[in-house]
Coordinates of C-alpha atoms in Angstrom, one line a residue:
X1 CA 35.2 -12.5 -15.0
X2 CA 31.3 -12.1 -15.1
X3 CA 29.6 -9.7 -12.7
X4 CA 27.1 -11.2 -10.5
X5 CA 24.0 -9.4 -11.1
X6 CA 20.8 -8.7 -9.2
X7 CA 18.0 -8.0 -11.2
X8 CA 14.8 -6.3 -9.8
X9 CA 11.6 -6.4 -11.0
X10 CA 9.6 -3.3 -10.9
X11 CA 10.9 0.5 -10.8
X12 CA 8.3 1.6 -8.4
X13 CA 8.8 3.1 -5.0
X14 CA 10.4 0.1 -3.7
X15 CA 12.3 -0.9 -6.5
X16 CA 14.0 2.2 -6.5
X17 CA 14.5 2.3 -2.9
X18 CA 16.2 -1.3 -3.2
X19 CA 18.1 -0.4 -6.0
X20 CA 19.5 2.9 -3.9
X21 CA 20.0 0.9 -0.6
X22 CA 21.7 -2.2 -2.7
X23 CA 24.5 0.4 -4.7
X24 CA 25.2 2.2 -1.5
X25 CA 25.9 -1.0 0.7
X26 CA 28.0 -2.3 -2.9
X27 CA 29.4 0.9 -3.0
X28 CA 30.7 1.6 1.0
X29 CA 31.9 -2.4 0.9
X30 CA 33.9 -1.4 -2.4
X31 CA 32.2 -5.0 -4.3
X32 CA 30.4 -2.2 -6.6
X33 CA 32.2 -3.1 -9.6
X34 CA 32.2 -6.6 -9.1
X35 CA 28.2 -6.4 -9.1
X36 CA 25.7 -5.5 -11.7
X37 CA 22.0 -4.3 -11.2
X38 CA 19.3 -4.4 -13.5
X39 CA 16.0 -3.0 -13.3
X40 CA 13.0 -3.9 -15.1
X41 CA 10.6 -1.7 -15.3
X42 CA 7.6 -1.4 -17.9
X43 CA 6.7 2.6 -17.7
X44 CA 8.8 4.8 -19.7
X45 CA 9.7 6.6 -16.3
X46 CA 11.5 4.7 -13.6
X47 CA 10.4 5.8 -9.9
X48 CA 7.0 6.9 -10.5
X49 CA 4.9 3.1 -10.3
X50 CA 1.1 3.3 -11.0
X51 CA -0.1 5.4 -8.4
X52 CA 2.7 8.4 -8.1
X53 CA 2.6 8.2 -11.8
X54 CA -1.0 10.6 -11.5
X55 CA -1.1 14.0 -13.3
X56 CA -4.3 14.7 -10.8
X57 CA -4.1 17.4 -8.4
X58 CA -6.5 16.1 -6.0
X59 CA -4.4 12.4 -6.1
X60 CA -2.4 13.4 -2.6
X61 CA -0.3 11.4 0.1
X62 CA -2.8 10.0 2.9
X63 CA 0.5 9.7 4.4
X64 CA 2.3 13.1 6.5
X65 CA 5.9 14.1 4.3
X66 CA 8.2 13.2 7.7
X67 CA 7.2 9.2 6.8
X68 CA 7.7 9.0 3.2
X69 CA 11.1 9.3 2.5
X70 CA 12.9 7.0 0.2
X71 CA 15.9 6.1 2.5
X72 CA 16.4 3.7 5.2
X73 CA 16.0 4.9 8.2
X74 CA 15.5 8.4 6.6
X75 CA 11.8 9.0 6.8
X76 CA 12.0 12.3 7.1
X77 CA 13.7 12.7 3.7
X78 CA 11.0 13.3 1.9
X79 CA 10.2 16.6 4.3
X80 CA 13.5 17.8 4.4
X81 CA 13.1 17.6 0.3
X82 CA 10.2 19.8 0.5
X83 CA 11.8 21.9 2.8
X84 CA 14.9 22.3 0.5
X85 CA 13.0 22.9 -2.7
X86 CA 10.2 25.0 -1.8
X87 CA 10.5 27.9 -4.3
X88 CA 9.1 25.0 -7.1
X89 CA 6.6 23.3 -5.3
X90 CA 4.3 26.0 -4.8
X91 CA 0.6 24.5 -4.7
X92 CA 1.7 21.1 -4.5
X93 CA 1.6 21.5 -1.0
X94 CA -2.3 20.4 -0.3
X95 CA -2.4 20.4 3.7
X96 CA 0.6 21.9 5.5
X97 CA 0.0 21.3 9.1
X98 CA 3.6 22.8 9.4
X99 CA 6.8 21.6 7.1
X100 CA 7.4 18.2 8.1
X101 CA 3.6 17.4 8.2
X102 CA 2.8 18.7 5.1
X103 CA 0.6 16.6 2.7
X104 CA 1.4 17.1 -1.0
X105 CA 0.3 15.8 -4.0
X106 CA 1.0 12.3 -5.1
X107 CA 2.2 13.7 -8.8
X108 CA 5.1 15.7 -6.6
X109 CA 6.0 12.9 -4.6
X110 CA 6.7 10.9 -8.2
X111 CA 8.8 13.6 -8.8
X112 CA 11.0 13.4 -6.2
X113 CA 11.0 9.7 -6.9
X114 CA 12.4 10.1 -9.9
X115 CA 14.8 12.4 -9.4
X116 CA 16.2 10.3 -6.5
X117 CA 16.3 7.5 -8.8
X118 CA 18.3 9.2 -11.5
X119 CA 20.5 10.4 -9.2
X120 CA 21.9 7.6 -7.8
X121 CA 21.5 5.9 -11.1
X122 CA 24.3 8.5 -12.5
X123 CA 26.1 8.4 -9.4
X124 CA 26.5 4.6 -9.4
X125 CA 27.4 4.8 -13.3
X126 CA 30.2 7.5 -12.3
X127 CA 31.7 5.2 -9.6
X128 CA 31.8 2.5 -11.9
X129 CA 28.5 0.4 -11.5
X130 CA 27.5 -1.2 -14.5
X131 CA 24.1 -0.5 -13.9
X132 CA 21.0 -0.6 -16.5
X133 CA 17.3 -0.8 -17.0
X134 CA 15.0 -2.8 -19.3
X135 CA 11.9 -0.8 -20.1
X136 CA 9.8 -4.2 -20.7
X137 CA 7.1 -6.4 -18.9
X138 CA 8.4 -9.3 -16.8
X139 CA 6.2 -12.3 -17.6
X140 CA 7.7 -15.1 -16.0
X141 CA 10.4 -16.2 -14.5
X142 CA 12.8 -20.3 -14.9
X143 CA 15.1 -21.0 -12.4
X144 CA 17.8 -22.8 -13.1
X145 CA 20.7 -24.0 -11.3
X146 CA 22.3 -21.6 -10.1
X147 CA 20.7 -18.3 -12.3
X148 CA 17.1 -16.9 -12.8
X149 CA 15.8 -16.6 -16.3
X150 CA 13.3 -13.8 -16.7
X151 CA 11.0 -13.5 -19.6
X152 CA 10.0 -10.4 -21.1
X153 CA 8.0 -8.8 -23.3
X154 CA 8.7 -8.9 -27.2
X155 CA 10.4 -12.7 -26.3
X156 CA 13.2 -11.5 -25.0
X157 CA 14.6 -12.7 -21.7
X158 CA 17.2 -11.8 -18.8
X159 CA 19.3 -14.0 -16.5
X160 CA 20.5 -12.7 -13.2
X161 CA 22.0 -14.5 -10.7
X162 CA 19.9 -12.5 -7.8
X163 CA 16.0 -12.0 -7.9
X164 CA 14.3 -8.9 -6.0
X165 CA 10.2 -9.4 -6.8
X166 CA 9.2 -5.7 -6.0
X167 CA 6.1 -5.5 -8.2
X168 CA 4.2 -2.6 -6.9
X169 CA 0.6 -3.1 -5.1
X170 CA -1.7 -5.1 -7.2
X171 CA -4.7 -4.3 -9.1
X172 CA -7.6 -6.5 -8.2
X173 CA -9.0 -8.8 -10.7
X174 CA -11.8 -9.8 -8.7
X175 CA -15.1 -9.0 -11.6
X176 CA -12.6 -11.2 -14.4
X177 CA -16.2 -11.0 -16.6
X178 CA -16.4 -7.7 -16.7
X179 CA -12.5 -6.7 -18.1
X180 CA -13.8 -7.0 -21.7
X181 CA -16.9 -4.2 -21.0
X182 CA -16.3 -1.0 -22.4
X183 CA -17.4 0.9 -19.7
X184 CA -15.7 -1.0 -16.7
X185 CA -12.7 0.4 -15.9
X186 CA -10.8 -2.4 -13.9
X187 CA -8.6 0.6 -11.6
X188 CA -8.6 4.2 -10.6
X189 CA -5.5 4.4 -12.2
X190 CA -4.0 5.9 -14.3
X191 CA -6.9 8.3 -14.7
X192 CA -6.7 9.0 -18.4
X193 CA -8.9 6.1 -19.5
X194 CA -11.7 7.5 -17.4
X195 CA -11.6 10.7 -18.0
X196 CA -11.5 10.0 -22.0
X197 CA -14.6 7.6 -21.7
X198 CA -17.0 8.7 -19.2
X199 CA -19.2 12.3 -20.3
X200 CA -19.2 14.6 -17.7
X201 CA -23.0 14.7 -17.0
X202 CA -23.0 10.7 -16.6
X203 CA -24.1 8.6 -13.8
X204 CA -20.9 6.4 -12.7
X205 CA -20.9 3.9 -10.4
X206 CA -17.4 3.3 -8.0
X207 CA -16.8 -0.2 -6.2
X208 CA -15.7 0.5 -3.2
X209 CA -15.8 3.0 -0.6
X210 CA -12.1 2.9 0.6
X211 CA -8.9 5.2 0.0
X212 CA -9.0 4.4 -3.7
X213 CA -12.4 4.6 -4.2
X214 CA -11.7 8.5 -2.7
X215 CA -9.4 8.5 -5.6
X216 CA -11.8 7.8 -7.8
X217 CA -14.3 10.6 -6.4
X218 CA -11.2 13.0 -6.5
X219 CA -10.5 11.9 -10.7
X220 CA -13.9 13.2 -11.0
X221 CA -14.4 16.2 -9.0
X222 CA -11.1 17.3 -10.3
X223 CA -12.1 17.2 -13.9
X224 CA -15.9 18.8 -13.1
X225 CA -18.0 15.7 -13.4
X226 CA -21.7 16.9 -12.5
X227 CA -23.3 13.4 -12.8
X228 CA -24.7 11.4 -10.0
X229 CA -22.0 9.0 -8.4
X230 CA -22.6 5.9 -6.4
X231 CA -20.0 3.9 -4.3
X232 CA -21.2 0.9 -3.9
X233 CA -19.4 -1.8 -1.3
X234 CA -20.1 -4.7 1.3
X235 CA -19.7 -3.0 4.4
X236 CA -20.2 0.8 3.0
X237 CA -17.6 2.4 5.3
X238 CA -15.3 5.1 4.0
X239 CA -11.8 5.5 5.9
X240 CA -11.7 7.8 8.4
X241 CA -10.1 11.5 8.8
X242 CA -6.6 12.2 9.8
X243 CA -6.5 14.2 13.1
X244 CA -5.1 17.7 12.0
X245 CA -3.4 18.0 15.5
X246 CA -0.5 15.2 15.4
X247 CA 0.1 15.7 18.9
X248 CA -2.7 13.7 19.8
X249 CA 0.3 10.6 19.7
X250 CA -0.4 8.6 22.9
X251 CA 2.2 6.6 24.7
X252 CA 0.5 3.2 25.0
X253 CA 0.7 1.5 28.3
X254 CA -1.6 -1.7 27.6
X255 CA -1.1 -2.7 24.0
X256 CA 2.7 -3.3 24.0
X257 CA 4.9 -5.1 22.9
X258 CA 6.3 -5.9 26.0
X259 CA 2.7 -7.2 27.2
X260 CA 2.3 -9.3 24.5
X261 CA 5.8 -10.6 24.5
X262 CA 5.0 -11.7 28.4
X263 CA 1.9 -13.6 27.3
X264 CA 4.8 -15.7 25.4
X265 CA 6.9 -15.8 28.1
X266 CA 4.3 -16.9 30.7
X267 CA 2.0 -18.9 28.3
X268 CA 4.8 -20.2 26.0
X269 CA 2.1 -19.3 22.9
X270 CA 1.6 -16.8 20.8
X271 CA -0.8 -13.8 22.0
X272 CA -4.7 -14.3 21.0
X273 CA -6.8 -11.8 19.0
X274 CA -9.1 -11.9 21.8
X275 CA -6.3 -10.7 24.3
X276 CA -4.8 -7.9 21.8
X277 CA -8.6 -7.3 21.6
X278 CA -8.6 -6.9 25.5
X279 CA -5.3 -5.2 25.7
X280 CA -7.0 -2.5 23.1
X281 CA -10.2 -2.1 24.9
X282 CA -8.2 -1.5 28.3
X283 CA -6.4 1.0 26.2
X284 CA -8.7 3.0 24.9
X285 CA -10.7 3.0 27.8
X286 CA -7.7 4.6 29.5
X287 CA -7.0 7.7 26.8
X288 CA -10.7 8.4 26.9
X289 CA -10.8 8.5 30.7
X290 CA -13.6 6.2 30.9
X291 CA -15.9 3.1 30.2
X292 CA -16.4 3.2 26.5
X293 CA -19.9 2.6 24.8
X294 CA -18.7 -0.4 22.3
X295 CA -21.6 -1.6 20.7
X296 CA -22.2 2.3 20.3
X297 CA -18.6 2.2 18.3
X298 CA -20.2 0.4 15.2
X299 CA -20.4 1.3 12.2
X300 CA -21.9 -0.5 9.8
X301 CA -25.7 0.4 8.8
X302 CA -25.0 3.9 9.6
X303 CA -25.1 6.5 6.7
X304 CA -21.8 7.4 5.4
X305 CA -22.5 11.3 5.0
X306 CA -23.4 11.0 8.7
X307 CA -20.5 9.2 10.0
X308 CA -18.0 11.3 7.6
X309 CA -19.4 14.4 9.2
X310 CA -18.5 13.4 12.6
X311 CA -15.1 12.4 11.7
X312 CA -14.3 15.9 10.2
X313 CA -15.5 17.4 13.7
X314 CA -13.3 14.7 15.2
X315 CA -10.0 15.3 13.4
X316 CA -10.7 18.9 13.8
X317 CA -10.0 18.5 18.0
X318 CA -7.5 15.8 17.8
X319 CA -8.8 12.7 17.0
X320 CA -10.3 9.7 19.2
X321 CA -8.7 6.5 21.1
X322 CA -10.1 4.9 17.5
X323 CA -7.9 6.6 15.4
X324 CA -5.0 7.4 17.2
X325 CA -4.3 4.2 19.2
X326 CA -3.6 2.6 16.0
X327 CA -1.6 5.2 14.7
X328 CA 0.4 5.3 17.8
X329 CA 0.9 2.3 17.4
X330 CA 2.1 1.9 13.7
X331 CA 5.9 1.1 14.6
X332 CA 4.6 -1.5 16.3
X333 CA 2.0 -2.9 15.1
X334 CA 3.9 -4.7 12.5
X335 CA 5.7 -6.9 15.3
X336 CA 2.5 -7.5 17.0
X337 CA 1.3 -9.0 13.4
X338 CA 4.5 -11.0 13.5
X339 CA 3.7 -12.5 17.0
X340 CA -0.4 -14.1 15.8
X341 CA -0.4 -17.8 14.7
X342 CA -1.7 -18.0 10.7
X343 CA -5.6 -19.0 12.2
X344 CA -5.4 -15.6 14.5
X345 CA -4.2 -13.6 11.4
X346 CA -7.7 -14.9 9.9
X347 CA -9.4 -14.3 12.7
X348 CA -8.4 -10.6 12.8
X349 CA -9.6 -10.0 9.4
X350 CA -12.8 -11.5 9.7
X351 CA -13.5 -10.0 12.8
X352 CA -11.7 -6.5 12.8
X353 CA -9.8 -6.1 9.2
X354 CA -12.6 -3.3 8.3
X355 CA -12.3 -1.3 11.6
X356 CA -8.8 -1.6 11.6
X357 CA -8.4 -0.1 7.6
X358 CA -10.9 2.6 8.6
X359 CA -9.4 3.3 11.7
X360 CA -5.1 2.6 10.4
X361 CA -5.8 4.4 6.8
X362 CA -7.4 7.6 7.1
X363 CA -8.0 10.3 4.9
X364 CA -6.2 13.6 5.3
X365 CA -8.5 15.9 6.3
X366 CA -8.3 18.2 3.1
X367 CA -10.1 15.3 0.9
X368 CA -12.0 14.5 3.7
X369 CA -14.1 18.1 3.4
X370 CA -14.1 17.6 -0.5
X371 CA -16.4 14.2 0.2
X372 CA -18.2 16.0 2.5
X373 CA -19.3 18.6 0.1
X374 CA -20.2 15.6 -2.8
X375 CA -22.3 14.0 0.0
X376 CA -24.3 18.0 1.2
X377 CA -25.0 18.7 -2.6
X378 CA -26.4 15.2 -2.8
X379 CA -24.2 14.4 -6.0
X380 CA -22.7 11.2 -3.8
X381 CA -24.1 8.2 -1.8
X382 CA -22.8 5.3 -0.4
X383 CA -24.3 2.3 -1.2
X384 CA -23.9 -1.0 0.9
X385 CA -23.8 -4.5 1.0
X386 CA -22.7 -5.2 -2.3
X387 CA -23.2 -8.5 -3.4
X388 CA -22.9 -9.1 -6.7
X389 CA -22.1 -7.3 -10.5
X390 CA -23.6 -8.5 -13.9
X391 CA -23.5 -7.5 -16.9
X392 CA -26.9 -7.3 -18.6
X393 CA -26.4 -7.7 -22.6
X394 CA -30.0 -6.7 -22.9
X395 CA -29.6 -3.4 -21.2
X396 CA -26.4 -2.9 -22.2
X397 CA -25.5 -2.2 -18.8
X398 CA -23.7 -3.5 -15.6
X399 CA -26.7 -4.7 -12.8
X400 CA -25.1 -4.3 -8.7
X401 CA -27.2 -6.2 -6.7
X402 CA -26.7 -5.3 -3.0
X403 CA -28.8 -5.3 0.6
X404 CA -31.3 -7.8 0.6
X405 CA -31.5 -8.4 -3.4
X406 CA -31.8 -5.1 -4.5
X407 CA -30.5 -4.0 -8.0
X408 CA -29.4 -1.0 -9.6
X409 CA -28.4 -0.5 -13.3
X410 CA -25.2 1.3 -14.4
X411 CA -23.5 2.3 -17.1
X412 CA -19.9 3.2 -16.1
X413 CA -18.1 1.1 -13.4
X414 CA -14.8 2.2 -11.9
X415 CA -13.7 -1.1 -9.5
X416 CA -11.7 1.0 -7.0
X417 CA -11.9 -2.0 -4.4
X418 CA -8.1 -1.7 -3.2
X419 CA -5.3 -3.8 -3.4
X420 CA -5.3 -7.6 -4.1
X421 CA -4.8 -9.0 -1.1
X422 CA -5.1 -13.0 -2.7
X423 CA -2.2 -13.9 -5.1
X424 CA -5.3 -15.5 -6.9
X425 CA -7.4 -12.4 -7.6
X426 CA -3.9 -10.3 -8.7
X427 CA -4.4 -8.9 -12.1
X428 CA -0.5 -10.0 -13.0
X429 CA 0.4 -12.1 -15.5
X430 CA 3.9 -12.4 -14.0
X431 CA 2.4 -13.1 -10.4
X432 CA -0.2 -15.8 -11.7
X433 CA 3.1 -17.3 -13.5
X434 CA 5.2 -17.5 -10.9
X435 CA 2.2 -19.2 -8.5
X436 CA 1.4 -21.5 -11.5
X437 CA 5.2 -22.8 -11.9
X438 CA 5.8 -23.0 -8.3
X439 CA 8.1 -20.3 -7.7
X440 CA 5.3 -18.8 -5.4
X441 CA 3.3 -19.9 -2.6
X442 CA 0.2 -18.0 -1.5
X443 CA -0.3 -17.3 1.7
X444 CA -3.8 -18.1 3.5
X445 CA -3.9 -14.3 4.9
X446 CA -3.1 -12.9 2.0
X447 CA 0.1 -12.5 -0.1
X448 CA 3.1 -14.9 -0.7
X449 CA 5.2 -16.8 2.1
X450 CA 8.3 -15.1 2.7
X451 CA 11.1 -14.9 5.7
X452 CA 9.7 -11.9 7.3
X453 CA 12.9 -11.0 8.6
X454 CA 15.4 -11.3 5.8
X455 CA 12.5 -11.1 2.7
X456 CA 13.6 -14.4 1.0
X457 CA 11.2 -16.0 -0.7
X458 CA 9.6 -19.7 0.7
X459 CA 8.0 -22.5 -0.5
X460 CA 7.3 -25.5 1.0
X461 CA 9.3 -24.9 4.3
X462 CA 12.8 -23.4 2.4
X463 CA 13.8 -20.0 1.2
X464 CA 15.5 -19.6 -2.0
X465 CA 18.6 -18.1 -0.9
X466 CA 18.5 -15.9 -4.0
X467 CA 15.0 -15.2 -4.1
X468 CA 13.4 -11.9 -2.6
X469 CA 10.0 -9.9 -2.5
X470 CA 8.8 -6.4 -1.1
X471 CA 6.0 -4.4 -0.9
X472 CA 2.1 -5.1 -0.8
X473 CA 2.5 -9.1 -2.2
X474 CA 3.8 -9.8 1.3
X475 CA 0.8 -8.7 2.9
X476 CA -0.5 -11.7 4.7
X477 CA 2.7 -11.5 6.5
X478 CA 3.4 -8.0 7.1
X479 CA 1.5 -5.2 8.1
X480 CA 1.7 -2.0 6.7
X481 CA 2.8 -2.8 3.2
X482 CA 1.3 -0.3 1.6
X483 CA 3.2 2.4 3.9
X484 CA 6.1 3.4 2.2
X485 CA 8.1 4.0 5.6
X486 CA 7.1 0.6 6.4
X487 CA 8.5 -1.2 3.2
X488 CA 12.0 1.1 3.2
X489 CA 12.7 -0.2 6.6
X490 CA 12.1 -4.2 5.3
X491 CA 14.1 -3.2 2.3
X492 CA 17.1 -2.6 4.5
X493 CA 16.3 -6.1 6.3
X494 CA 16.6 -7.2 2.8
X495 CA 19.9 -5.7 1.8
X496 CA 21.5 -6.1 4.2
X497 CA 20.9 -9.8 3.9
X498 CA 21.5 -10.5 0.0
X499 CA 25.0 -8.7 0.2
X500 CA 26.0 -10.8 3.1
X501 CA 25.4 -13.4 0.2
X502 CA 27.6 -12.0 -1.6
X503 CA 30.5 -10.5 0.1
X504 CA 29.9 -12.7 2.9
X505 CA 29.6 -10.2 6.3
X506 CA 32.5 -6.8 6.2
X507 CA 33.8 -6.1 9.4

């Protein structure tokens, strides 16, 4: 008899998480032996994906340890690790605002990844698993009635008869013209291509002033680069700082769930961004024990240095109703997402998307004082209102036009711009394949269509039963996809789900 197999592509953090969660369920059910599970994962090490892959010290978590553990419904794994194996991890620890809120290094964090990984990777060998992984690219993907056909690199292919799309967050191909330019570098990561290019006295320009654009800064400063370095981007805002005092959680009375479920109850519609908007206003209004200055809030055309500055001063006592209302909020905030119609999803990225990154994805407070000190010894400005980037053949150079037509001419380019958000700008073959043969279907805010609640899949207005995704390509759907705590707790939604396929639902 042939084992059914699941197959999933991509050994990151949530491939390995799925793959852990799927062998226990198998295991505790006793089908284990009547199922197979194949990874497929290009890098020689499974667990460790693109960005926990780093060998850079100043790479760390903008996440606190106590959310970051591999488990479902273990977040605190991760802390209890650190707690467990502290003898070895010595400096690795970068900000420890006390064990559990500790923020370490992403280069330890792929270390515990992989161990995790090979752990249960033995241990489902030992019980009997036939388990394996194909260190190869996934190209594309035939589906055929009933299996999946995966093509690989070096023309091989795989057939499985389950699918779990987990292919780690994106790289953005939005400057296609520029991939072939010796000096662009198309990511922050891996690091080793930039640091083996650029001098150490050069100029180099960063697009983007985000988290990975910090990244960026930190490659850099890590490895003693003395040249001048320019973050250019459209709105010029840098994320905020973490609050060192974690206390500052508040218990929200306004923006709730339950309030926004009554608006459906009463109204029979979904809530408006305008009344979350409201809700939010009314919220931090409260916290800050008075009428808030709103227009005074904004931050665009204000100097980064300036702004960054203030932020340390904040995090230092506590944090703001800015900040921490959305991080109160971050078990949450992912239902509230659920609840808006597609046009309000729009609507909340055109009219808030950059307040809420700045506000939802700080930087921990340690990296935080490192920018500061690029930004008082003059080495770093932020540039915005990026419009547009050549490159000029006759300077042999890249031009950045930005503000009201200015131009500035650089020779290295790091695009640290974030995530794809757009199936259409992600720099995957296997993801433009899989939208071209219409396996895939974008979604308008961003992402692929999927059944939020069970992760299959869906085009048209069906789910292939035995068709899956996780992770940042379901972010027009989700929120928080780049959180790992936030992706573990789907990937149990999703387990859960294809066994029941399976073995149908043990009692």
């Amino acid at each position: 008899m042939s084992l059914t197999n699941i197959t999933i592509i991509g050994g990151g953090a949530c491939g390995i998480s799925a793959f852990i969660e799927l062998f226990l369920q198998l295991r505790i059910a006793k089908s284990h032996r009547e199922v197979s599970i194949t990874i497929i994962e290009e890098n020689k090490e499974v667990g460790k994906g693109l960005a926990f892959g780093t060998k850079q010290p100043g790479h760390i978590l903008n996440t606190q340890a106590d959310l970051m553990g591999i488990h479902f419904t273990e977040p605190q794994h991760f802390s209890d690790w650190l707690i467990e194996h502290d003898a070895r991890i010595g400096s690795e620890v970068v900000d420890n605002q006390g064990e559990n809120r500790a923020f370490t290094t992403r280069r330890l964090y792929g270390d515990y990844l992989k161990e995790q990984f090979e752990h249960y990777f033995a241990l489902a060998r030992n019980e009997g698993m036939d388990v394996q992984v194909i260190h190869a690219s996934a190209k594309s993907v035939a589906r055929g009635e009933p299996r999946f056909t995966i093509h690989l690199s070096g023309n091989t292919q795989h057939s499985c008869d389950f699918l779990v799309l987990s292919p780690g967050t994106p790289v953005a191909d939005n400057y296609p013209d520029l991939n072939d330019k010796e000096n662009y570098f198309g990511s922050p990561w891996p690091s080793e291509p930039i640091l083996e290019k650029i001098p150490k006295d050069a100029d180099v320009a960063i697009l983007g002033s985000s988290l990975s654009a910090v990244d960026a800064l930190m490659t850099l400063t890590d490895n003693d680069y003395k040249g001048k370095i320019t973050c250019y981007s459209p709105d010029g805002l840098m994320p905020r700082v973490q609050p060192a005092d974690q206390a500052a959680m508040i218990d929200c009375k306004f923006l709730t769930l339950k309030n926004l479920h009554e608006i459906q109850r009463k109204e029979l519609r979904n809530p408006t961004v305008k009344e979350i908007f409201r809700l939010f206003k009314k919220e931090a209004e409260t916290y800050a024990g008075g009428k808030i200055d709103w227009k005074a809030t904004a931050r665009t055309d204000k100097p980064a240095e300036k702004l960054l500055a203030e932020d340390i001063e904040i995090a230092k006592n506590g944090g703001d109703a800015l900040s921490n209302i959305p991080y109160s909020l971050r078990y949450e905030s992912s239902e509230m997402w659920k609840w808006l119609d597609e046009s309000e999803k729009l609507k909340f990225k055109k009219w808030f998307g950059a307040y809420w990154a700045v506000n939802r994805h700080c930087m921990p407070l340690v990296n935080a004082e490192r920018v500061n000190k690029l930004f008082i010894s003059n080495q770093l400005q932020v540039v915005p209102g990026l419009k547009e980037v050549v490159f000029d053949d006759s300077k042999n150079s890249f031009v950045l036009i930005h503000g009201d037509g200015n131009e500035s001419v650089e020779t290295f380019v790091i695009n640290a711009t974030g995530p794809a958000s757009a199936v259409k700008v992600m720099k995957s073959e296997l993801m433009q394949n899989l939208a071209k043969d219409g396996l895939i279907e974008p979604e308008d805010a961003g992402g692929i269509k999927i059944n939020t609640e069970t992760m299959q899949v869906i085009t048209g207005k069906s789910a292939y039963p035995n068709f899956y995704a996780v992770g940042h390509i379901t972010n027009g759907l989700l929120l928080d996809v780049n959180a790992v705590w936030y992706n573990v707790k789907t990937i149990g939604n999703l387990s859960r789900h294809l066994i029941s396929q399976i073995i149908g639902n043990p009692s």
